[in-house]
XYZ file of C-alpha atoms in Angstrom:
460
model
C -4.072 -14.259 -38.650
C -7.849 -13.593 -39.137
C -7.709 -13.604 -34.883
C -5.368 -10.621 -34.789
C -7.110 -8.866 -37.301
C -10.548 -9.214 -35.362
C -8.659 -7.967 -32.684
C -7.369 -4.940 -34.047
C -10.550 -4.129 -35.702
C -12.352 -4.430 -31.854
C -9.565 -2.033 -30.800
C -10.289 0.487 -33.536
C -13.990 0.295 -32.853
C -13.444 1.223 -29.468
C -10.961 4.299 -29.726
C -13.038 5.513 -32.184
C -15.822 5.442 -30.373
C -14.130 7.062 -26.953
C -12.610 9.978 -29.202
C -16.312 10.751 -31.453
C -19.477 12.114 -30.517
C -19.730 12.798 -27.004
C -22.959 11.595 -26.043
C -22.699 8.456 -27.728
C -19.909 7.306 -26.019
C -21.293 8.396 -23.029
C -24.484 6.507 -22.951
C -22.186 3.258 -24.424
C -19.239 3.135 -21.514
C -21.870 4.235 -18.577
C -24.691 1.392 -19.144
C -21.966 -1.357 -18.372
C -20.308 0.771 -16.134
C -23.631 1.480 -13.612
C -24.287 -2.340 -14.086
C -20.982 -2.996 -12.407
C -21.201 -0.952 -9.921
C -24.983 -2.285 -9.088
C -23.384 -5.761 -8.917
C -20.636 -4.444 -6.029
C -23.285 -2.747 -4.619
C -25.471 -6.176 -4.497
C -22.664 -8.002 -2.770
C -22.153 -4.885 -0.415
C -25.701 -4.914 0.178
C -25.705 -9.036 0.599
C -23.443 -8.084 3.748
C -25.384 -5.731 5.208
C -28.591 -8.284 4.598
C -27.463 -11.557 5.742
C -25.080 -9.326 8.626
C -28.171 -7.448 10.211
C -29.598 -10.796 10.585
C -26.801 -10.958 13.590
C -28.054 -7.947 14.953
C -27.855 -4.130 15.476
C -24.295 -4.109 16.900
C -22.932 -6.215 14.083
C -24.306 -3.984 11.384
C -23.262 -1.632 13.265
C -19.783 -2.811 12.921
C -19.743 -2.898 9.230
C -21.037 0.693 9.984
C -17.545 1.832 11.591
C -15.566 -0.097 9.105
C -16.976 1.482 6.012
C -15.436 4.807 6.461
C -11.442 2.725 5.956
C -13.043 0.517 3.458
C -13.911 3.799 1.486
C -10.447 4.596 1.527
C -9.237 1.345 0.191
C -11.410 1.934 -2.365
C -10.982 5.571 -3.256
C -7.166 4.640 -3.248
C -7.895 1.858 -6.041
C -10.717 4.751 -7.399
C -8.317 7.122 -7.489
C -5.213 5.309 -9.261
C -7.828 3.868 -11.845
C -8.887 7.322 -12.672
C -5.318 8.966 -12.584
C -4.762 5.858 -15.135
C -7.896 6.560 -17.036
C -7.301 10.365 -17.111
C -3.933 9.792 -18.353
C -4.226 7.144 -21.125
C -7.233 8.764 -22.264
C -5.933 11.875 -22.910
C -2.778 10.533 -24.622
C -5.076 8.280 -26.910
C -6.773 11.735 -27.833
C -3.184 12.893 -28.801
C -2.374 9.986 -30.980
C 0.344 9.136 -28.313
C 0.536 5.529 -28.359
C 3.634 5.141 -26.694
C 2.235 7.450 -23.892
C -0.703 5.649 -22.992
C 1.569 1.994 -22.606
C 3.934 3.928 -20.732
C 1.259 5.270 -18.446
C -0.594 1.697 -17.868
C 2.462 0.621 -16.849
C 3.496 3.308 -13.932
C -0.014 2.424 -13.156
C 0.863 -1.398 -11.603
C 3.906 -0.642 -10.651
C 1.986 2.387 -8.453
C -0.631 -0.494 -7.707
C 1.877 -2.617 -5.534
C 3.941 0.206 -4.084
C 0.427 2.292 -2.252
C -1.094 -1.792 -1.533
C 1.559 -2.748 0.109
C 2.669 0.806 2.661
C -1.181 1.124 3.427
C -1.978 -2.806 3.812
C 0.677 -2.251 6.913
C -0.595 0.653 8.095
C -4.197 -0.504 8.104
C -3.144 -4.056 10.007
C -0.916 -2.316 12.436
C -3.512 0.399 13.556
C -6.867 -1.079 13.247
C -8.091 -1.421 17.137
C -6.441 2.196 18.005
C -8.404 3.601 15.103
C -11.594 2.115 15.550
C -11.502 3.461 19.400
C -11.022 7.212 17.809
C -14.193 6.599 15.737
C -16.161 5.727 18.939
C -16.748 1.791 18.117
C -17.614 0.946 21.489
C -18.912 -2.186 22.619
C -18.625 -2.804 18.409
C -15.324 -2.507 18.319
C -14.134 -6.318 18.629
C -16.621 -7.190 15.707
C -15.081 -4.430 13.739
C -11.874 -5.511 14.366
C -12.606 -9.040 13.347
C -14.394 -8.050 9.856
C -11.720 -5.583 8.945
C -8.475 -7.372 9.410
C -9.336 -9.583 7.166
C -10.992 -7.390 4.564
C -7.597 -5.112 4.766
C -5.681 -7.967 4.507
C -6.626 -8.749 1.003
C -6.724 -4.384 0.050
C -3.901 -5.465 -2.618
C -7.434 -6.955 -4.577
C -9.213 -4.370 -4.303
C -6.853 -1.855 -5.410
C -5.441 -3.856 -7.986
C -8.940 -4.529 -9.856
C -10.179 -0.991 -10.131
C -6.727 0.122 -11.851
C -6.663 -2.696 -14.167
C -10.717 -1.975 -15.156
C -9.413 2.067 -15.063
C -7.027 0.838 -17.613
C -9.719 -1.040 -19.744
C -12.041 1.757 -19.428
C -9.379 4.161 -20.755
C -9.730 2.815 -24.044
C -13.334 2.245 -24.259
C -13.411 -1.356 -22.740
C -15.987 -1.493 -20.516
C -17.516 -5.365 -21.218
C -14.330 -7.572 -19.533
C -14.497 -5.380 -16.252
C -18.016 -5.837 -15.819
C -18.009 -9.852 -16.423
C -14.959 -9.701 -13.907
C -17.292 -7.619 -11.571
C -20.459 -10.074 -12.059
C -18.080 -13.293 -11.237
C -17.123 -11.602 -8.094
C -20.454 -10.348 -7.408
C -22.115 -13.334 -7.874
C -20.161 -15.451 -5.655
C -19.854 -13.566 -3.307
C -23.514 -13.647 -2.214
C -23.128 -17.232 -2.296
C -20.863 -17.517 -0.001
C -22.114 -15.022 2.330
C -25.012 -17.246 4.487
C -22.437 -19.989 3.894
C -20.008 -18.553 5.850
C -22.056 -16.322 8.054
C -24.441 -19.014 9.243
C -23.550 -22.207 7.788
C -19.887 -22.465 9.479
C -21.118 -20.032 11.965
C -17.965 -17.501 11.592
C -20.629 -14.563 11.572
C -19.324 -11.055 10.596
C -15.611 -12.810 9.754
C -17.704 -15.173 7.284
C -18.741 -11.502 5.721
C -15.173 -10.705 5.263
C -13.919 -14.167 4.075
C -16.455 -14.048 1.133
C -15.450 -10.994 0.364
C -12.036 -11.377 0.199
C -12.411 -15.044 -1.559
C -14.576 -13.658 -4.066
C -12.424 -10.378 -4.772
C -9.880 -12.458 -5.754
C -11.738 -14.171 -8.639
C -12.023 -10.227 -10.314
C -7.918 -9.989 -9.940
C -7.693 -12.685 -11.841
C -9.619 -12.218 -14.217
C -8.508 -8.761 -15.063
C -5.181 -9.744 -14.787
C -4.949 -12.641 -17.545
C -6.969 -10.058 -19.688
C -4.043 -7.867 -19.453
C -1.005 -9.139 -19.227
C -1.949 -12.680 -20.570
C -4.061 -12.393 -23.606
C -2.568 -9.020 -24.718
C -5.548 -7.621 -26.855
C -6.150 -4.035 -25.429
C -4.770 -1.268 -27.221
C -1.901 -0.781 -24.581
C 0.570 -2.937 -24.220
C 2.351 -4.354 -21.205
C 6.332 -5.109 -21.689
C 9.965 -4.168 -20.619
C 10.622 -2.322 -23.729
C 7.124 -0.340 -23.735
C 8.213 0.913 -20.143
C 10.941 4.027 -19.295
C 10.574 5.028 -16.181
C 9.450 8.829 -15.866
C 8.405 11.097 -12.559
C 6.402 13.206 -15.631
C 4.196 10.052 -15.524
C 3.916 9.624 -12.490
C 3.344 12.842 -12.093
C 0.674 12.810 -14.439
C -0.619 9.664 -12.851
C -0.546 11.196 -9.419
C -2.156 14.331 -10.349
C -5.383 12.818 -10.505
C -5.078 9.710 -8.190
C -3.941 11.488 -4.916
C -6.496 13.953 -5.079
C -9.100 11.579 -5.827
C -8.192 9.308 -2.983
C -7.979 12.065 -0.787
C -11.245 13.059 -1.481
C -12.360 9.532 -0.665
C -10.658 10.346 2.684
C -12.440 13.155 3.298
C -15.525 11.594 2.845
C -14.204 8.828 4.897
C -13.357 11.514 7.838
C -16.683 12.791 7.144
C -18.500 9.518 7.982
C -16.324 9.662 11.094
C -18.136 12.759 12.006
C -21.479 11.677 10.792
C -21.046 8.234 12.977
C -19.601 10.163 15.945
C -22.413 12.791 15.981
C -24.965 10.134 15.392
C -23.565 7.656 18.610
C -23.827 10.827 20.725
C -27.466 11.560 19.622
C -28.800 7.827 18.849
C -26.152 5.599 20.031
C -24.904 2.168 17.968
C -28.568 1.825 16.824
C -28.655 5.467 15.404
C -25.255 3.684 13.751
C -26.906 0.962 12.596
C -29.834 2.597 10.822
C -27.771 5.256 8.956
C -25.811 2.503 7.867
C -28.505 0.228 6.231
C -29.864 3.425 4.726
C -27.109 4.650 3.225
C -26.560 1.295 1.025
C -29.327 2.237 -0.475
C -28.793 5.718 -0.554
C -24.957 4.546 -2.602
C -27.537 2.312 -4.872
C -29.417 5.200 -5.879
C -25.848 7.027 -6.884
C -24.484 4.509 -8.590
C -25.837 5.495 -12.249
C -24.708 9.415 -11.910
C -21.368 7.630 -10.362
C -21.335 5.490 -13.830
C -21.935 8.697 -15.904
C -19.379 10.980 -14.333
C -16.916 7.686 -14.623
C -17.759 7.566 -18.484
C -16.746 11.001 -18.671
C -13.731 11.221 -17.814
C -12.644 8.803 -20.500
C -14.923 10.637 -23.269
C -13.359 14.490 -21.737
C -9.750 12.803 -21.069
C -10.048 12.414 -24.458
C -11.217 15.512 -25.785
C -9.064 17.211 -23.466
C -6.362 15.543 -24.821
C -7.487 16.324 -28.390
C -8.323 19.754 -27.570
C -11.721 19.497 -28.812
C -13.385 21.737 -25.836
C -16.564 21.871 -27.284
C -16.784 17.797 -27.067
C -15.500 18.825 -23.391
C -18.758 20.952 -22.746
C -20.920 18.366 -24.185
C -19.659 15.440 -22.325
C -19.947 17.893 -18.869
C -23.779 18.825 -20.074
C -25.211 15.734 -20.838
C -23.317 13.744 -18.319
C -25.580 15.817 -15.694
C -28.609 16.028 -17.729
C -28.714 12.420 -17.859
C -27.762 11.670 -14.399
C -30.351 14.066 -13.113
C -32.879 12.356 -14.823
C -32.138 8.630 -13.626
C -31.774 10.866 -10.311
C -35.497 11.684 -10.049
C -36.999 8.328 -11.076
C -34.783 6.147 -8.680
C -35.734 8.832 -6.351
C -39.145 8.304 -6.706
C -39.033 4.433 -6.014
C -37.070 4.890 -3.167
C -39.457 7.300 -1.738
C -42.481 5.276 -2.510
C -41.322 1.923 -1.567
C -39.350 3.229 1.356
C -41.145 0.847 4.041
C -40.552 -2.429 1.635
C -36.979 -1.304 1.474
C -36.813 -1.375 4.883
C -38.138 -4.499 6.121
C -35.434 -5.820 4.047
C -32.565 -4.714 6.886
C -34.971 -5.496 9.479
C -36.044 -9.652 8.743
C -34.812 -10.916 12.015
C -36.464 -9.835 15.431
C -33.275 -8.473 16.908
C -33.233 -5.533 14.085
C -37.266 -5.428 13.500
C -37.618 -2.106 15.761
C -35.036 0.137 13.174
C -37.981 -0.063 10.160
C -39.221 2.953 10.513
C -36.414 5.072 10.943
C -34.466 3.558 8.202
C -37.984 3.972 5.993
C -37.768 7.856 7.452
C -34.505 8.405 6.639
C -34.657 6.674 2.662
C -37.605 9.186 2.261
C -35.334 12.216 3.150
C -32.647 11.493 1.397
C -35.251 11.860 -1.861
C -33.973 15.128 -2.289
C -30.354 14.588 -2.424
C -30.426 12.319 -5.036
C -31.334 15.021 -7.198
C -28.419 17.425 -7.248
C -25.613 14.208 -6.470
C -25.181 14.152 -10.291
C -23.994 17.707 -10.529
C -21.415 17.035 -8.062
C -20.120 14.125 -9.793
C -19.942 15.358 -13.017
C -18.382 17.955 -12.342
C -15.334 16.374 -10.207
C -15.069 13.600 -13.661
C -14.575 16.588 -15.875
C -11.985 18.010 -13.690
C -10.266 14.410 -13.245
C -10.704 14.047 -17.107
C -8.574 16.894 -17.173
C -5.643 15.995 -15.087
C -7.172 18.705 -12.912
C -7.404 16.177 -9.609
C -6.943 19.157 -7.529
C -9.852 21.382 -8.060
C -11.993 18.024 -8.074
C -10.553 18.157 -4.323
C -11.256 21.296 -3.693
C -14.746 20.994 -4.759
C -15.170 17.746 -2.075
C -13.939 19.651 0.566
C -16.225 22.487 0.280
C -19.246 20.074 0.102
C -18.145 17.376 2.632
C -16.429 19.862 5.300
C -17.952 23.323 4.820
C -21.217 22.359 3.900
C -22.032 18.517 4.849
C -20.401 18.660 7.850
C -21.412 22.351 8.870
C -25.328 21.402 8.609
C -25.322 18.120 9.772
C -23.922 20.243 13.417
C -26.217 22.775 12.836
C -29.196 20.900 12.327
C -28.254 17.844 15.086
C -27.110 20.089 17.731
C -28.076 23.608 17.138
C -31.855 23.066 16.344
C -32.347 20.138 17.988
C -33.226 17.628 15.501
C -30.714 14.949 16.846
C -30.141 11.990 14.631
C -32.093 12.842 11.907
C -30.335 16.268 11.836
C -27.396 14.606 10.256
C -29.826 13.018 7.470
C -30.969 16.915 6.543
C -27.027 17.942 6.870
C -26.977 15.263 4.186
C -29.231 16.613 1.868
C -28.952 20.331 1.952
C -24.864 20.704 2.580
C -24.227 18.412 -0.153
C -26.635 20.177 -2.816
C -25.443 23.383 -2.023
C -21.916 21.884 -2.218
C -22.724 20.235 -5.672
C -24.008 22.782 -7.195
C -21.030 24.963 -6.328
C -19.203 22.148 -8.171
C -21.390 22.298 -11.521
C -20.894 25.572 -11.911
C -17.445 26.355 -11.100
C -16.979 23.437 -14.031
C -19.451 24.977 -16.675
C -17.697 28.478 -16.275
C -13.922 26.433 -16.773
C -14.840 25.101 -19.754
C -16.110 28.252 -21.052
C -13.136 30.117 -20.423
C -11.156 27.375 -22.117
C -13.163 27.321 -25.402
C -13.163 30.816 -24.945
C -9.235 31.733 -24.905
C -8.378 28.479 -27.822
């Protein structure tokens, strides 16, 4: 008895929190949330590590496969924020019987997408991988990915179930799932990659073994111990295309816009083979690991906010709306500049760490070159992001699309051209397409969100 009570007290705590003040929540759900995402950045970057060790063409392998691993995860992204969006806002409404019926259409979603694109993915690997220009990569690529996209039910699956947690302030359980999975992972990887001698496949094997330990963790949380505030049973569920709706609203727009990034490292890869070849490949790929590390707290922010503005949304309370859009970027912008700073400073030591083994040594300084330019993007990133969470915190997935596609096609993609071809700056051209397409395309974003919100507080 005293259990359940403790329980329901944990779950009070927690709702309370996501529906007060603002910044409070904000700061609480993004510290575990940015340590998460560190940890699947450190067994990303444990890939690229023990993989460049192999040599420029197998990093460059990972290199092509990233691009349809970033789908795979911006479908998962995408469903866990429709999910998030969704619950959130009905737990700002008092709508209980919403927010089960929503985590619900939210599994069932989970199986349906893992199972169409785990086919698709399988069946069209090789003919895809020639489109993006793989080369004399290609059978390396091949290799890692089938595997990896064998297991994409794990991936998806575990970033709906911790977009379900997060919903109602539970951050803790997906970031213990993510540290288990992170942790053995880079175990396994010189195991695997050396040890047994299966090189880049070893990558994918202790990937896909370690993935699996997060799914099942999440999973008993869930369904099996049945302590979050929604519930998972036949009699919670009624099947509704308003939910999924809802649902979809934010999570195909969101994993669209992880497609178009996706298409847009396509273009980035393609232009950089023509002006650098796989090695031009293989240092934009080391670099931008660390480039995603530096993201990852504004990422944690703008994912905090869209439980704390679901919420208010779904309250209605636009001025908690505003503050959650203002001090999500405030904050992220200032984590921006100091990471920044370190990256630009210590740009040669970050370096050396892609380039141990003699095959890779001669890529230092251009991977040291490029960290140092991407300085300045760093800086305007969390305006982006901010802005796209408050939209998705909306159930406005849409506009958060619209907003990628005018930074990752008109502007990125635009500059990156200009700047490659046009003026002559070949490879690194791409690396200054980076940085001034997407901060002209972000702040785009942060204002097209600040003057929203002011109309809405405006006409309520």
């Amino acid at each position: 008895m005293n259990s359940e009570i403790e329980k329901s007290k944990d779950v009070d705590q927690r709702i309370s929190m996501v529906t007060g003040e603002p910044k409070k929540a904000i700061r609480v759900l993004a510290i575990p949330m940015i340590i998460s995402m560190f940890l699947i950045m450190a067994y990303n970057l444990a890939d690229s590590i023990w993989v460049a060790g192999l040599g420029p063409n197998a990093l460059a392998a990972l290199g092509f496969i990233n691009p349809l691993f970033m789908i795979v995860i911006g479908l998962g992204n995408g469903l866990g924020a429709g999910a998030t969006s969704l619950i959130a806002r009905c737990i700002g409404a008092g709508n209980k019987e919403g927010a089960d019926n929503a985590a619900m259409h939210s599994l069932i979603l989970t199986l349906i997408i893992s199972t169409v694109f785990t086919v698709i993915l399988l069946l069209f690997l090789p003919t895809i991988l020639l489109m993006m220009g793989a080369g004399v990569t290609i059978n390396l690529a091949i290799e890692y990915g089938q595997i990896v996209f064998g297991g994409l039910i794990l991936f998806i699956f575990s970033n709906v179930a911790s977009g379900i947690l997060r919903a109602e302030g539970d951050v803790n359980r997906p970031m213990y799932a993510i540290a288990a999975t992170a942790i053995l992972n880079i175990f396994l990887d010189p195991i695997f990659i050396y040890y047994l001698g299966w090189g880049v496949s070893g990558a994918a094997w202790a990937t896909l073994i370690s993935s699996s330990i997060a799914c099942g963790l999440l999973g008993y949380w869930l369904l099996l111990k049945r302590d979050t505030y929604v519930s998972f049973s036949r009699k919670d569920f009624k099947a509704s295309w308003d939910v999924v709706k809802n649902i979809l609203m934010v999570a195909f727009p969101a994993s669209v816009e992880s497609l178009v990034m996706s298409i847009l490292g396509v273009i980035l890869n393609l232009i950089l083979v023509i002006t650098g070849g796989a090695e031009a490949v293989a240092v934009y790929t080391a670099g931008w690991r660390v480039v995603m590390m530096a993201m990852i707290p504004p990422i944690g922010i703008g994912t905090a906010a869209i439980t704390v503005g679901g919420a208010a949304y779904g309250a209605r309370n636009y001025k908690n709306l505003s503050i959650a859009l203002s001090y999500s970027a405030k904050l992220g912008v200032g984590i921006a500049v100091i990471t920044g700073l370190i990256s630009y400073i210590f740009a040669e030591n970050i370096a050396t760490i892609f380039t141990y083994s003699p095959e890779s040594a001669f890529m230092a300084p251009a991977i040291a070159s490029f960290l140092q330019v991407m300085f300045l993007f760093y800086l305007t990133v969390p305006l982006g992001i901010t802005a796209s969470s408050i939209f998705q915190a909306m159930g406005k997935g849409f506009t958060s699309l619209i907003l990628t596609l005018v930074r990752e096609v008109v502007f990125v993609a635009f500059f990156a051209y200009l700047f490659a071809f046009t003026l002559g700056f070949g490879s690194s051209g791409v690396w200054w397409g980076i940085v001034v397409g997407g901060g002209l395309g972000c702040a785009v974003a942060y204002v097209w969100a600040t003057i929203y919100i002011r109309r809405l507080k405006k006409n309520y």
